[in-house]
Tab-separated table of C-alpha atoms in Angstrom:
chain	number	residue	atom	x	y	z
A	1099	UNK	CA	7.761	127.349	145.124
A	1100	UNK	CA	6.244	124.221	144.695
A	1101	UNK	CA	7.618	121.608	142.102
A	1102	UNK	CA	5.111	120.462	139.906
A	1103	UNK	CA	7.036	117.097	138.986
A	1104	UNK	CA	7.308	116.154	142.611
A	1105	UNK	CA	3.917	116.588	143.386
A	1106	UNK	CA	2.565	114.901	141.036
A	1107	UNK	CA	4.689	112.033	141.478
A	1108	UNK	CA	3.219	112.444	145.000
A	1109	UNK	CA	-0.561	113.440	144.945
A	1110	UNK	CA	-1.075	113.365	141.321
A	1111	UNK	CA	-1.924	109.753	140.412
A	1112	UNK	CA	-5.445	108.741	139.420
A	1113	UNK	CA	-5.896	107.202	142.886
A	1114	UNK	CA	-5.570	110.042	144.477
A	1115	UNK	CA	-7.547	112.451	142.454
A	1116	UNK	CA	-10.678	112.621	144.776
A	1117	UNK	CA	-8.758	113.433	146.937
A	1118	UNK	CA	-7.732	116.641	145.258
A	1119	UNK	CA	-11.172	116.805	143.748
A	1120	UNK	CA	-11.940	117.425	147.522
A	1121	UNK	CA	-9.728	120.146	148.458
A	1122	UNK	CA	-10.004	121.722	145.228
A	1123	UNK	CA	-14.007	122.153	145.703
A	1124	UNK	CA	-13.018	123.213	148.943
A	1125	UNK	CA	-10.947	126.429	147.642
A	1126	UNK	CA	-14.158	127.022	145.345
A	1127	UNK	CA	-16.645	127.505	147.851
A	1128	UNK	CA	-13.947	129.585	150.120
A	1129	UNK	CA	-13.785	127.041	153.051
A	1130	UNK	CA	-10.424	126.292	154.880
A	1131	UNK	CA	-8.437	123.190	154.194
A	1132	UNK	CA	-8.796	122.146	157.342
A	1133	UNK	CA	-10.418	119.185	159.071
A	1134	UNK	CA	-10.794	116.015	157.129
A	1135	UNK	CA	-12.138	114.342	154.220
A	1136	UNK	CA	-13.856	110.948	153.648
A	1137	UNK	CA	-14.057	108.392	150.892
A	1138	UNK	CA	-16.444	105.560	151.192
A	1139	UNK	CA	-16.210	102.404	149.560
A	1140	UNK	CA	-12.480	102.710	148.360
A	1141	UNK	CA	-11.021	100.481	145.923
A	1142	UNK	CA	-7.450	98.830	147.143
A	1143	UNK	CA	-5.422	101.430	144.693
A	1144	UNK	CA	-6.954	104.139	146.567
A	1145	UNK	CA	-6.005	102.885	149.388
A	1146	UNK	CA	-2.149	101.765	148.766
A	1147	UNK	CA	-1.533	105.431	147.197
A	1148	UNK	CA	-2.843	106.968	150.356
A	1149	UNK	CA	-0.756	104.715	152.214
A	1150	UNK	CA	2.272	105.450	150.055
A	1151	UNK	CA	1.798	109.217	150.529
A	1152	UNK	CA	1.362	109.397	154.430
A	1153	UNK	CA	4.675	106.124	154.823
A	1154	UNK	CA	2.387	103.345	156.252
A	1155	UNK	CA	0.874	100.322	155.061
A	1156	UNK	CA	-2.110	100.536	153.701
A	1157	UNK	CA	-5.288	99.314	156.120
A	1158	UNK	CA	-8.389	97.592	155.339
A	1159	UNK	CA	-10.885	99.039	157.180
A	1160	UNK	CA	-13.998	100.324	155.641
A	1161	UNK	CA	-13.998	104.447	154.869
A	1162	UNK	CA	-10.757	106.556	153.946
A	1163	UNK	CA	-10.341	109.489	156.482
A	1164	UNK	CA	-7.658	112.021	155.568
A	1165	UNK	CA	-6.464	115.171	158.597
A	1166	UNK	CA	-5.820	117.714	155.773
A	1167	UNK	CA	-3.840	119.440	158.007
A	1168	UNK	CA	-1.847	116.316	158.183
A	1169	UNK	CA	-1.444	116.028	154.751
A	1170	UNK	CA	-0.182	119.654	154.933
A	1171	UNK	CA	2.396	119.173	157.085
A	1172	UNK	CA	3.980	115.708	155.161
A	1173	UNK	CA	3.894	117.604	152.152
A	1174	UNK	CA	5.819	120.860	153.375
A	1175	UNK	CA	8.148	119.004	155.199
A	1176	UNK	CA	8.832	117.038	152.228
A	1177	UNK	CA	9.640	120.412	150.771
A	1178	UNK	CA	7.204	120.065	147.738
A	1179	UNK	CA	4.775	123.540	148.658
A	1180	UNK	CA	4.036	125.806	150.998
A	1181	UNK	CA	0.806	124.723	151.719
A	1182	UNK	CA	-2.201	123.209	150.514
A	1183	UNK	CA	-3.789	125.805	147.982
A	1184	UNK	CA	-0.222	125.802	147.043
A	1185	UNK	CA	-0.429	122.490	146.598
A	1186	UNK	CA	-4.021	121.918	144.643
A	1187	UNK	CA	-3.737	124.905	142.204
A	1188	UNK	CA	0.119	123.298	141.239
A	1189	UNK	CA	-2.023	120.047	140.237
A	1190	UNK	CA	-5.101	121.821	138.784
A	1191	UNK	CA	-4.284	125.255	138.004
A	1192	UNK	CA	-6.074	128.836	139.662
A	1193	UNK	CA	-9.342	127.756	141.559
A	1194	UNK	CA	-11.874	130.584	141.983
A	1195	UNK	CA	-13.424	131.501	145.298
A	1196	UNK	CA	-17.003	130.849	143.790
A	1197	UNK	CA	-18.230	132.251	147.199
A	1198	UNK	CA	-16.178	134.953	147.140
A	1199	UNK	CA	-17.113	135.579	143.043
A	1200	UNK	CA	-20.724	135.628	143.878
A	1201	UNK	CA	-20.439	137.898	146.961
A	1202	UNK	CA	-18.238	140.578	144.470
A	1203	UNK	CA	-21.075	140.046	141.550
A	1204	UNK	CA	-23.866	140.477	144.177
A	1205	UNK	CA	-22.611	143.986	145.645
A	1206	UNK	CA	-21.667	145.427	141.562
A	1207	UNK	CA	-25.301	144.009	140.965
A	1208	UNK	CA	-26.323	146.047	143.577
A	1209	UNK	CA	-24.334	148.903	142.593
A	1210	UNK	CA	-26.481	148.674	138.878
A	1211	UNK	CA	-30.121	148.621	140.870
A	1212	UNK	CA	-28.813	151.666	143.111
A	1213	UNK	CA	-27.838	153.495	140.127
A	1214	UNK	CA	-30.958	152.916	138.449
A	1215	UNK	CA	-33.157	153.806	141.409
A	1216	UNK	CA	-31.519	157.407	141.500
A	1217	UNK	CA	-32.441	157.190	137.792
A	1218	UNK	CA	-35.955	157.092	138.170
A	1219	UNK	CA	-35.965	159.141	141.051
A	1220	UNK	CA	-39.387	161.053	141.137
A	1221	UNK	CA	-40.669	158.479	138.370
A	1222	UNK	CA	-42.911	155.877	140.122
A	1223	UNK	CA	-43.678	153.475	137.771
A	1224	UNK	CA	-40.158	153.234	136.255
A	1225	UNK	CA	-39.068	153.284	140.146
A	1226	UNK	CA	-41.403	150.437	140.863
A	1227	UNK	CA	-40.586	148.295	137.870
A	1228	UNK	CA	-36.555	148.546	138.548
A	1229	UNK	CA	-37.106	147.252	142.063
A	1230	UNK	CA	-39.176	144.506	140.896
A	1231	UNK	CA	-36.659	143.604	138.550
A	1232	UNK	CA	-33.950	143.605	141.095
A	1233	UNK	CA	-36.637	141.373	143.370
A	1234	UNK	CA	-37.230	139.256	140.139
A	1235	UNK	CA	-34.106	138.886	138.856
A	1236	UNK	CA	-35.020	139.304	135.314
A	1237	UNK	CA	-32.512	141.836	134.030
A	1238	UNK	CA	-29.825	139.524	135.269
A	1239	UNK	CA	-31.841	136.712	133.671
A	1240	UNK	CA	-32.096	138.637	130.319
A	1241	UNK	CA	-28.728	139.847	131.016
A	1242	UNK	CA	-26.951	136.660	131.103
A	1243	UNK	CA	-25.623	137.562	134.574
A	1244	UNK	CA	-23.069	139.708	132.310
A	1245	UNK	CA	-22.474	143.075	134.695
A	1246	UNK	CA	-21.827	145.548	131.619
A	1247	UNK	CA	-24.838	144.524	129.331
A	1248	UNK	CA	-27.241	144.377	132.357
A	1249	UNK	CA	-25.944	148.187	132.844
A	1250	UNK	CA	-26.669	148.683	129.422
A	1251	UNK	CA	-30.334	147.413	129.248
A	1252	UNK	CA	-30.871	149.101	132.446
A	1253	UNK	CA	-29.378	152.727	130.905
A	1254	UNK	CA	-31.515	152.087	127.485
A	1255	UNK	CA	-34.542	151.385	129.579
A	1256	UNK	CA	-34.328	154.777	131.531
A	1257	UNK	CA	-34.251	156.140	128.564
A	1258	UNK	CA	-37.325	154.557	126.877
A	1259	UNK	CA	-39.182	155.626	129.825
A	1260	UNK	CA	-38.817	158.951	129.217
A	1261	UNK	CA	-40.030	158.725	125.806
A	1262	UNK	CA	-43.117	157.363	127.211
A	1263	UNK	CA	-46.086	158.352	126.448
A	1264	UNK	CA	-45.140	158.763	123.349
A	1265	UNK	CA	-47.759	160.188	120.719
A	1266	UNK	CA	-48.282	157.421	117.875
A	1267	UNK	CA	-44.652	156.519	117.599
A	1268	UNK	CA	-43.451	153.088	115.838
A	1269	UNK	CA	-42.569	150.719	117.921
A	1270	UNK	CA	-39.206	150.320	115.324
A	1271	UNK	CA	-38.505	154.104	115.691
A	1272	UNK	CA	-38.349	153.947	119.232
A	1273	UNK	CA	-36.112	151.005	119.647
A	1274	UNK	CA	-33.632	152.813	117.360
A	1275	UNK	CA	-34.295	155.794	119.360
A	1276	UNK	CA	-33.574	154.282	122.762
A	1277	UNK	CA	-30.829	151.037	121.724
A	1278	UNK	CA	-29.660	151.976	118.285
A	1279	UNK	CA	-31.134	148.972	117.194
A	1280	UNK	CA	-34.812	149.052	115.101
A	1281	UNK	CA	-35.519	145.574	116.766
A	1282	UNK	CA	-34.210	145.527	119.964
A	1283	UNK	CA	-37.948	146.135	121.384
A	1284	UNK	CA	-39.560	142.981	119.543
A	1285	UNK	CA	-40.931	139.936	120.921
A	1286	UNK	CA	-37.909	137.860	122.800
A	1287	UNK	CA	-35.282	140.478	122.842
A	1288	UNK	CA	-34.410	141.743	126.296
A	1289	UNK	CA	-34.931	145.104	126.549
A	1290	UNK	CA	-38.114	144.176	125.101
A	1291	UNK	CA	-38.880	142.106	128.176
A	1292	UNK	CA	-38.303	144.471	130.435
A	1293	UNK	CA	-39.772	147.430	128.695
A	1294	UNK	CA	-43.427	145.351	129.038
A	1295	UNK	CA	-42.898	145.533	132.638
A	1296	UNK	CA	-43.186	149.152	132.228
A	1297	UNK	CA	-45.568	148.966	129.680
A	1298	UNK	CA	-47.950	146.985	131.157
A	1299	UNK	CA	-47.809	149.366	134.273
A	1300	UNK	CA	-48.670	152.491	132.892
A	1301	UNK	CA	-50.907	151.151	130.562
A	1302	UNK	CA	-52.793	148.533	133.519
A	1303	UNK	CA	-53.015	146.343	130.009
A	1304	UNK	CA	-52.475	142.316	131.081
A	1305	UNK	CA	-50.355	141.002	128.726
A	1306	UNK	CA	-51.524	137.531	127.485
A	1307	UNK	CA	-51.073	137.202	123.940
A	1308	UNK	CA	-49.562	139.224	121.061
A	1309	UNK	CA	-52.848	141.165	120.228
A	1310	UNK	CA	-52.754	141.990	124.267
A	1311	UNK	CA	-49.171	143.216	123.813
A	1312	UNK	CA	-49.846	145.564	120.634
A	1313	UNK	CA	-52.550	146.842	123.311
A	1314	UNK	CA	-50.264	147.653	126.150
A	1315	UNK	CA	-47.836	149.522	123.721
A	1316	UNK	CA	-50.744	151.361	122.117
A	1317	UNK	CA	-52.320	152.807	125.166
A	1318	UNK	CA	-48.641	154.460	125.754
A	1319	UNK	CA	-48.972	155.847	122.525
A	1320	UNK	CA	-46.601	153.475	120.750
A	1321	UNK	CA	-47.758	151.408	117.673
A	1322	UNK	CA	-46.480	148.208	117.031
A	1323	UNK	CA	-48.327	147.598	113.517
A	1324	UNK	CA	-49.710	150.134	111.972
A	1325	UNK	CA	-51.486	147.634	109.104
A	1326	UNK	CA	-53.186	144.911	111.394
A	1327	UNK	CA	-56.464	145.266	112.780
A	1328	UNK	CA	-58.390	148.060	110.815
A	1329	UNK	CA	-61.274	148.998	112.318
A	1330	UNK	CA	-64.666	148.598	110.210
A	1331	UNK	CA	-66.924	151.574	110.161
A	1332	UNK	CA	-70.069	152.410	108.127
A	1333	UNK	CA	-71.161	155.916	106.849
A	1334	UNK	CA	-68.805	157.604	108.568
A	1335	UNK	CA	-68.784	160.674	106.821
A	1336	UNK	CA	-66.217	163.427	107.983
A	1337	UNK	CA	-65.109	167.149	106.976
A	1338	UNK	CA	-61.930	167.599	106.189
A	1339	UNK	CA	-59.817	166.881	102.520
A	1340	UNK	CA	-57.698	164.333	103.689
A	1341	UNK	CA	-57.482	161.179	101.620
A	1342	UNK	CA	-58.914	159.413	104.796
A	1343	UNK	CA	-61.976	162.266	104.968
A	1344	UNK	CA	-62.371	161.292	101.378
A	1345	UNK	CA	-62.773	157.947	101.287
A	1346	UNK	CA	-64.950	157.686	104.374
A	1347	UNK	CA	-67.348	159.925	102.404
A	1348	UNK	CA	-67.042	158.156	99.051
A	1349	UNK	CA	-68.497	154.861	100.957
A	1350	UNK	CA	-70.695	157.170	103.417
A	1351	UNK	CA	-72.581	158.175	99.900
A	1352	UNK	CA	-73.459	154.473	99.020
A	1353	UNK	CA	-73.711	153.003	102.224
A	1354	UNK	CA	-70.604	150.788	102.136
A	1355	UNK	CA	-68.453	149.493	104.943
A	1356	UNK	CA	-64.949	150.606	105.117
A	1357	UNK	CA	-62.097	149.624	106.932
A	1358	UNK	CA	-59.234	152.052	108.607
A	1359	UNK	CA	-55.727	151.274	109.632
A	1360	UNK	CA	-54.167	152.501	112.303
A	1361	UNK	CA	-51.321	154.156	109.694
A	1362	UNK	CA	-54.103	156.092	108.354
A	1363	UNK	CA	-55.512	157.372	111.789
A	1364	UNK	CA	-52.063	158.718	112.344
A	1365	UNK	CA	-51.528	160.273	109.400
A	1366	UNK	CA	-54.606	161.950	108.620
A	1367	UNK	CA	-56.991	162.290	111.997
A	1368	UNK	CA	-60.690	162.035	111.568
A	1369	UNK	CA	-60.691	165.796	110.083
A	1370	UNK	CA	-60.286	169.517	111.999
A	1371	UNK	CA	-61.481	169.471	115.549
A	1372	UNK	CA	-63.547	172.202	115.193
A	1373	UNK	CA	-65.416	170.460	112.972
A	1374	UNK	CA	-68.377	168.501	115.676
A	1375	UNK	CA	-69.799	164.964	115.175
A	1376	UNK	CA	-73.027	163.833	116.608
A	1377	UNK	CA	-74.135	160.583	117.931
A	1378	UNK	CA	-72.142	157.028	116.587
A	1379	UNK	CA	-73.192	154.006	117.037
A	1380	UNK	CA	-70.769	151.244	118.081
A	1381	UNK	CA	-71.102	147.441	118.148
A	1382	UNK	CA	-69.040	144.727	118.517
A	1383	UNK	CA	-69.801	142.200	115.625
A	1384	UNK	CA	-69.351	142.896	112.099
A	1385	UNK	CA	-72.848	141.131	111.314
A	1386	UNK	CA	-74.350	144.547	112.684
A	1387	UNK	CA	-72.953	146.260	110.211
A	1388	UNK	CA	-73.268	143.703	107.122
A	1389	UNK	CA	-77.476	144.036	108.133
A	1390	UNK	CA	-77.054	147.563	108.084
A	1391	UNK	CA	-75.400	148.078	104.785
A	1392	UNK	CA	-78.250	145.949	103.398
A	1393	UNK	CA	-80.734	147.131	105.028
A	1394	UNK	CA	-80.031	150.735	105.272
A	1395	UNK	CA	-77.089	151.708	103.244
A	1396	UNK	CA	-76.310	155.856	103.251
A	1397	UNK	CA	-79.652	155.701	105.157
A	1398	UNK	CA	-77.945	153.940	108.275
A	1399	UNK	CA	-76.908	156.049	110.877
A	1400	UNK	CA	-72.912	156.415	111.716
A	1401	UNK	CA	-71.697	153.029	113.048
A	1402	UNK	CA	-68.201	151.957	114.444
A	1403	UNK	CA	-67.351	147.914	114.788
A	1404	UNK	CA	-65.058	146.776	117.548
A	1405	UNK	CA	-65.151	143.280	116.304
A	1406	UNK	CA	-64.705	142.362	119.919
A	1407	UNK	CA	-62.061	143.839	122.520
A	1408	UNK	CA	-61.034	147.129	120.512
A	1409	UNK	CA	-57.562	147.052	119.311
A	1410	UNK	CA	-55.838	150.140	118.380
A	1411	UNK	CA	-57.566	151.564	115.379
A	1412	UNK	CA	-60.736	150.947	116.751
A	1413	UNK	CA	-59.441	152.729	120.164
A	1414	UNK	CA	-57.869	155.492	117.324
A	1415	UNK	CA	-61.438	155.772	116.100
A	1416	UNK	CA	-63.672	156.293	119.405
A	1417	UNK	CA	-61.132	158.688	120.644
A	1418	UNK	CA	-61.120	161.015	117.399
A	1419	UNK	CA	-64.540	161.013	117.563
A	1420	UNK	CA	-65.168	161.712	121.265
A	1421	UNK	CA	-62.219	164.532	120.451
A	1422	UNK	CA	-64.777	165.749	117.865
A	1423	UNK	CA	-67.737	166.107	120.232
A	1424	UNK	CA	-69.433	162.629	119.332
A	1425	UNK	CA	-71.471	160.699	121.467
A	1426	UNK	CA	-70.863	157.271	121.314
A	1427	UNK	CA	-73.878	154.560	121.806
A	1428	UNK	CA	-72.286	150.988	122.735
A	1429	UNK	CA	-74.364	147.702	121.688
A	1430	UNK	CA	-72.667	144.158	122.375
A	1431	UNK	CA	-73.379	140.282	123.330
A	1432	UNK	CA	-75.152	140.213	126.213
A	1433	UNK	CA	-72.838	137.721	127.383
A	1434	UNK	CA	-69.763	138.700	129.826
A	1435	UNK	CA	-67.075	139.298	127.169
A	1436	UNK	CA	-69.806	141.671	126.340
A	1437	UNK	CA	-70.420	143.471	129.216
A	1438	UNK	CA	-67.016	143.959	129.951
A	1439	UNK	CA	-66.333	145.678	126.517
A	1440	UNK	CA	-69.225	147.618	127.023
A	1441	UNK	CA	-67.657	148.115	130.784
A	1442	UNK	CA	-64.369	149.496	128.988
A	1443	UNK	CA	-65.821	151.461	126.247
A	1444	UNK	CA	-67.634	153.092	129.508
A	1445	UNK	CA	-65.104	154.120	131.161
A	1446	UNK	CA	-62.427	154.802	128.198
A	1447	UNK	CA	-64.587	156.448	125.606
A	1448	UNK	CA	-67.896	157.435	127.842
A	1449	UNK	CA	-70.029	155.210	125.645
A	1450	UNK	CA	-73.358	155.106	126.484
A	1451	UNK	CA	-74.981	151.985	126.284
A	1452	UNK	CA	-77.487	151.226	123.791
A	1453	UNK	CA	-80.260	148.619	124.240
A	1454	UNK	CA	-77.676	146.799	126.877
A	1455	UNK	CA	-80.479	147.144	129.773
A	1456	UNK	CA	-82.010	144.587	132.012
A	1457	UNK	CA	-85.408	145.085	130.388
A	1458	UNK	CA	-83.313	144.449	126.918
A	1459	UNK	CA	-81.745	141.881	128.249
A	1460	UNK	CA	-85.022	139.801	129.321
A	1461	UNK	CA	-87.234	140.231	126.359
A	1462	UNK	CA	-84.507	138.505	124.503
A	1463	UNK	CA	-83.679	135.769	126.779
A	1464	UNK	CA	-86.061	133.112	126.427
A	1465	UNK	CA	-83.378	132.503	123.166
A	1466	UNK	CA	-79.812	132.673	122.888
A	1467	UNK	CA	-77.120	130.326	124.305
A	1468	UNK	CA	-75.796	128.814	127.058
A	1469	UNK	CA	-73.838	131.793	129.252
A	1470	UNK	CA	-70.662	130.337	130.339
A	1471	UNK	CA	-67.944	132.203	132.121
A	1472	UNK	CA	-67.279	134.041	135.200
A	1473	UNK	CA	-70.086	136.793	135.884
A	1474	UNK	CA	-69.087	140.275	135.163
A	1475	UNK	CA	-71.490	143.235	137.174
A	1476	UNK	CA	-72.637	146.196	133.991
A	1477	UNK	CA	-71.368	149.482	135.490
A	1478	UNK	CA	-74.530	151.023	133.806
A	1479	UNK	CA	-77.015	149.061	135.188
A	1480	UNK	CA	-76.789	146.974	138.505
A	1481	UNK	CA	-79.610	145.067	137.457
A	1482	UNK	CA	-78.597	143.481	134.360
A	1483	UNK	CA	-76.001	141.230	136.108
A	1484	UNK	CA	-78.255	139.505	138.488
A	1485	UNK	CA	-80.786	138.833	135.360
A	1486	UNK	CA	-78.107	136.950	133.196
A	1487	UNK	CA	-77.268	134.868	135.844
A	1488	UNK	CA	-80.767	134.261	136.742
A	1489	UNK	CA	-81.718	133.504	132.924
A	1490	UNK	CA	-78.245	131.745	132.232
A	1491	UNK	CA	-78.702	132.761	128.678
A	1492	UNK	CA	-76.328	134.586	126.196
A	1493	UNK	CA	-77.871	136.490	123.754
A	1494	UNK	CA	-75.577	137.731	120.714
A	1495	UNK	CA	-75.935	140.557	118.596
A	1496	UNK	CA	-77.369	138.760	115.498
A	1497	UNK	CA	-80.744	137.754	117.519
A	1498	UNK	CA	-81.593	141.209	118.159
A	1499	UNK	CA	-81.079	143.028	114.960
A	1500	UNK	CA	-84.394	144.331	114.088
A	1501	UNK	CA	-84.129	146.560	117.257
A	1502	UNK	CA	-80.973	147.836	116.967
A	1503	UNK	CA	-81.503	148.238	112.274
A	1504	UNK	CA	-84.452	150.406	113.725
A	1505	UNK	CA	-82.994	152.921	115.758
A	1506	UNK	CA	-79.922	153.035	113.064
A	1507	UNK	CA	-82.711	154.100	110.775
A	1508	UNK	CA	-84.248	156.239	113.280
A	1509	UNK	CA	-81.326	158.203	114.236
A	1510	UNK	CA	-81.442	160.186	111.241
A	1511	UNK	CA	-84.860	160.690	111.735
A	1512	UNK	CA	-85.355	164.741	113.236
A	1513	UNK	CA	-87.317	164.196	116.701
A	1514	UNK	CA	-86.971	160.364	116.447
A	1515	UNK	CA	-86.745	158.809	120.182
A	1516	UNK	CA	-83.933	156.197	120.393
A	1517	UNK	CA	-83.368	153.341	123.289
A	1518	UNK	CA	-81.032	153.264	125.471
């Protein structure tokens, strides 16, 4: 047993503490006290205590170069430890084996990733999102390199993928569902983080900004406000006797706009599917519809505004009505935010497009704006993307009204011939 007085007397003074500083960082990273260690530049007190310790004058040479196992043997023979770990954690209490600590927490982080993998066993994108978080390193990250609550987030989000797709759940009901805690899937929390991973992968949604986000969680069928957004419609008159059904045909009778929240297209659906819709037009820009109210009123035909990218009541909207047997007619800039909503509502709703041809395209563009952006090819048309870039002009909603007020007039015309 060493004695604690001794050694200190012996290797404990302040001239001497790199010295220990050494061998103690030594024991951390698991290397042998072996060899030697060197101090440069030593001040005369460092070198009259080393002196003192090994029996010899002190020299005046340059560097300080200290055999450990040297200093190993004067101690033990001077009967004050066993050896040198002996020796260091006397002066400086237990060292760690940080080596040997990050070797153990690499294998029970292992461990965690193995036992999630058999987890999502037969589940491919929960499979693939658990080994990119083990190639990441985010659930340690969001973790806090703590072992048991990186098992926990990594049990809780198993379970949230098999709650996805969910059909229209809160966002708040499934983090209570899946944690036991109402926020634990907001904005900043961890299991938050890593349930976007998986989000974003079934959904294909890039996440880039909160709107983006409420997106991604939507197209699994989770809703992360159920106020924001509303999607502006005119005279879109339904059947049914929902409170919805009867509001859209209170304004449908005057020809007013009316906006719908994605709490109400949850609640009450776009009345009975057996009851068909015909054609709807959609735009993006709410002027389209201000012109037709005016214009038109109850006259104008059915008309659905993305104002932009649709976000989920808008998306709540097209797909009720495509559920309902309604063909939907897709109008936008021609600029390439425009063609690729018109590119999406394609291929998500099976919009047709509506005046978004080439020939549309070039009897409008001696006006318009500059078109800035990266090209985007029209899935309907492979002809329309070499002509913007050859014209280099956007051309917006607004300056083609007159066509597009016409054919929402027309459309409720028996045997009237639209444009597409």
């Amino acid at each position: 047993m060493a004695s604690r007085e001794k050694l200190v007397a012996a290797l404990g003074s302040p001239a001497l503490a790199w010295l220990v500083a050494r061998m103690r960082r030594r024991l951390e990273l698991g290397d042998p006290l072996t060899g030697s260690v060197r101090l440069d530049d030593p001040s005369d007190d460092q070198r009259e205590a080393l002196g003192a310790l090994f029996g010899k004058r002190a020299g005046r040479g340059g560097a300080l170069s200290v055999d450990l196992q040297r200093l190993e043997q004067v101690l033990v023979e001077a009967g004050l430890c066993r050896d040198l770990k002996e020796a260091v954690e006397t002066l400086v209490g237990p060292v760690e084996n940080e080596r040997g600590r990050r070797q153990r927490e690499a294998r029970d982080w292992a461990k965690v990733f193995d036992d999630l993998v058999r987890c999502a066993s037969g589940r491919e994108p929960l499979h693939a999102v658990i080994e990119e978080l083990r190639e990441a390193g985010l659930l340690r990250r969001v973790a806090e390199q703590r072992l048991d609550r990186g098992r926990q987030l990594g049990a809780e989000l198993v379970n949230l993928a098999s709650w996805i797709p969910a059909h229209q759940m809160a966002i708040a009901e499934l983090a209570a569902t899946v944690a036991g805690d109402a926020h634990a899937l907001d904005p900043g929390e961890p299991l938050g983080a890593l349930a976007l991973r998986l989000v974003t992968r079934i959904s294909g949604c890039e996440i880039r900004d909160s709107e983006t986000r409420r997106d991604a969680w939507a197209q699994v069928g989770v809703l992360c406000d159920e106020l924001s957004a509303p999607v502006l419609v005119l005279n879109l008159a339904v059947r049914g006797g929902t409170t919805l059904c009867r509001s859209l045909r209170l304004h449908a009778e005057t020809g007013e706009p009316c906006r719908i929240s994605t709490r109400q297209l949850v609640r009450e659906p776009l009345g009975p599917e057996e009851c068909p819709m015909g054609r709807v037009f959609v735009c993006e820009n709410p002027s389209v519809v201000i012109a037709a109210a005016n214009a038109l009123g109850p006259r104008s035909a059915p008309l659905v505004c993305t104002e932009g990218m649709p976000r989920t009541a808008a998306r709540l909207v097209l797909e009720q009505l495509t559920e309902r047997g309604a063909s939907l007619h897709y109008h936008g800039d021609f600029d390439w935010p425009g063609i690729t909503i018109a590119n999406l509502l394609k291929e998500r709703h099976g919009a047709v497009p509506w005046r978004m041809a080439a020939r549309d395209y070039q009897e409008a563009a001696e006006g318009g704006t500059d078109l800035a952006g990266e090209p985007v090819v029209a899935l309907w048309d492979e002809r329309l993307e070499p002509a913007m870039r050859a014209w280099g002009r956007a051309i917006h909603e607004e300056r083609v009204l007159p066509g597009l007020l016409s054919d929402l007039a027309g459309a409720n015309v028996s045997g009237s011939s639209l444009r597409w």
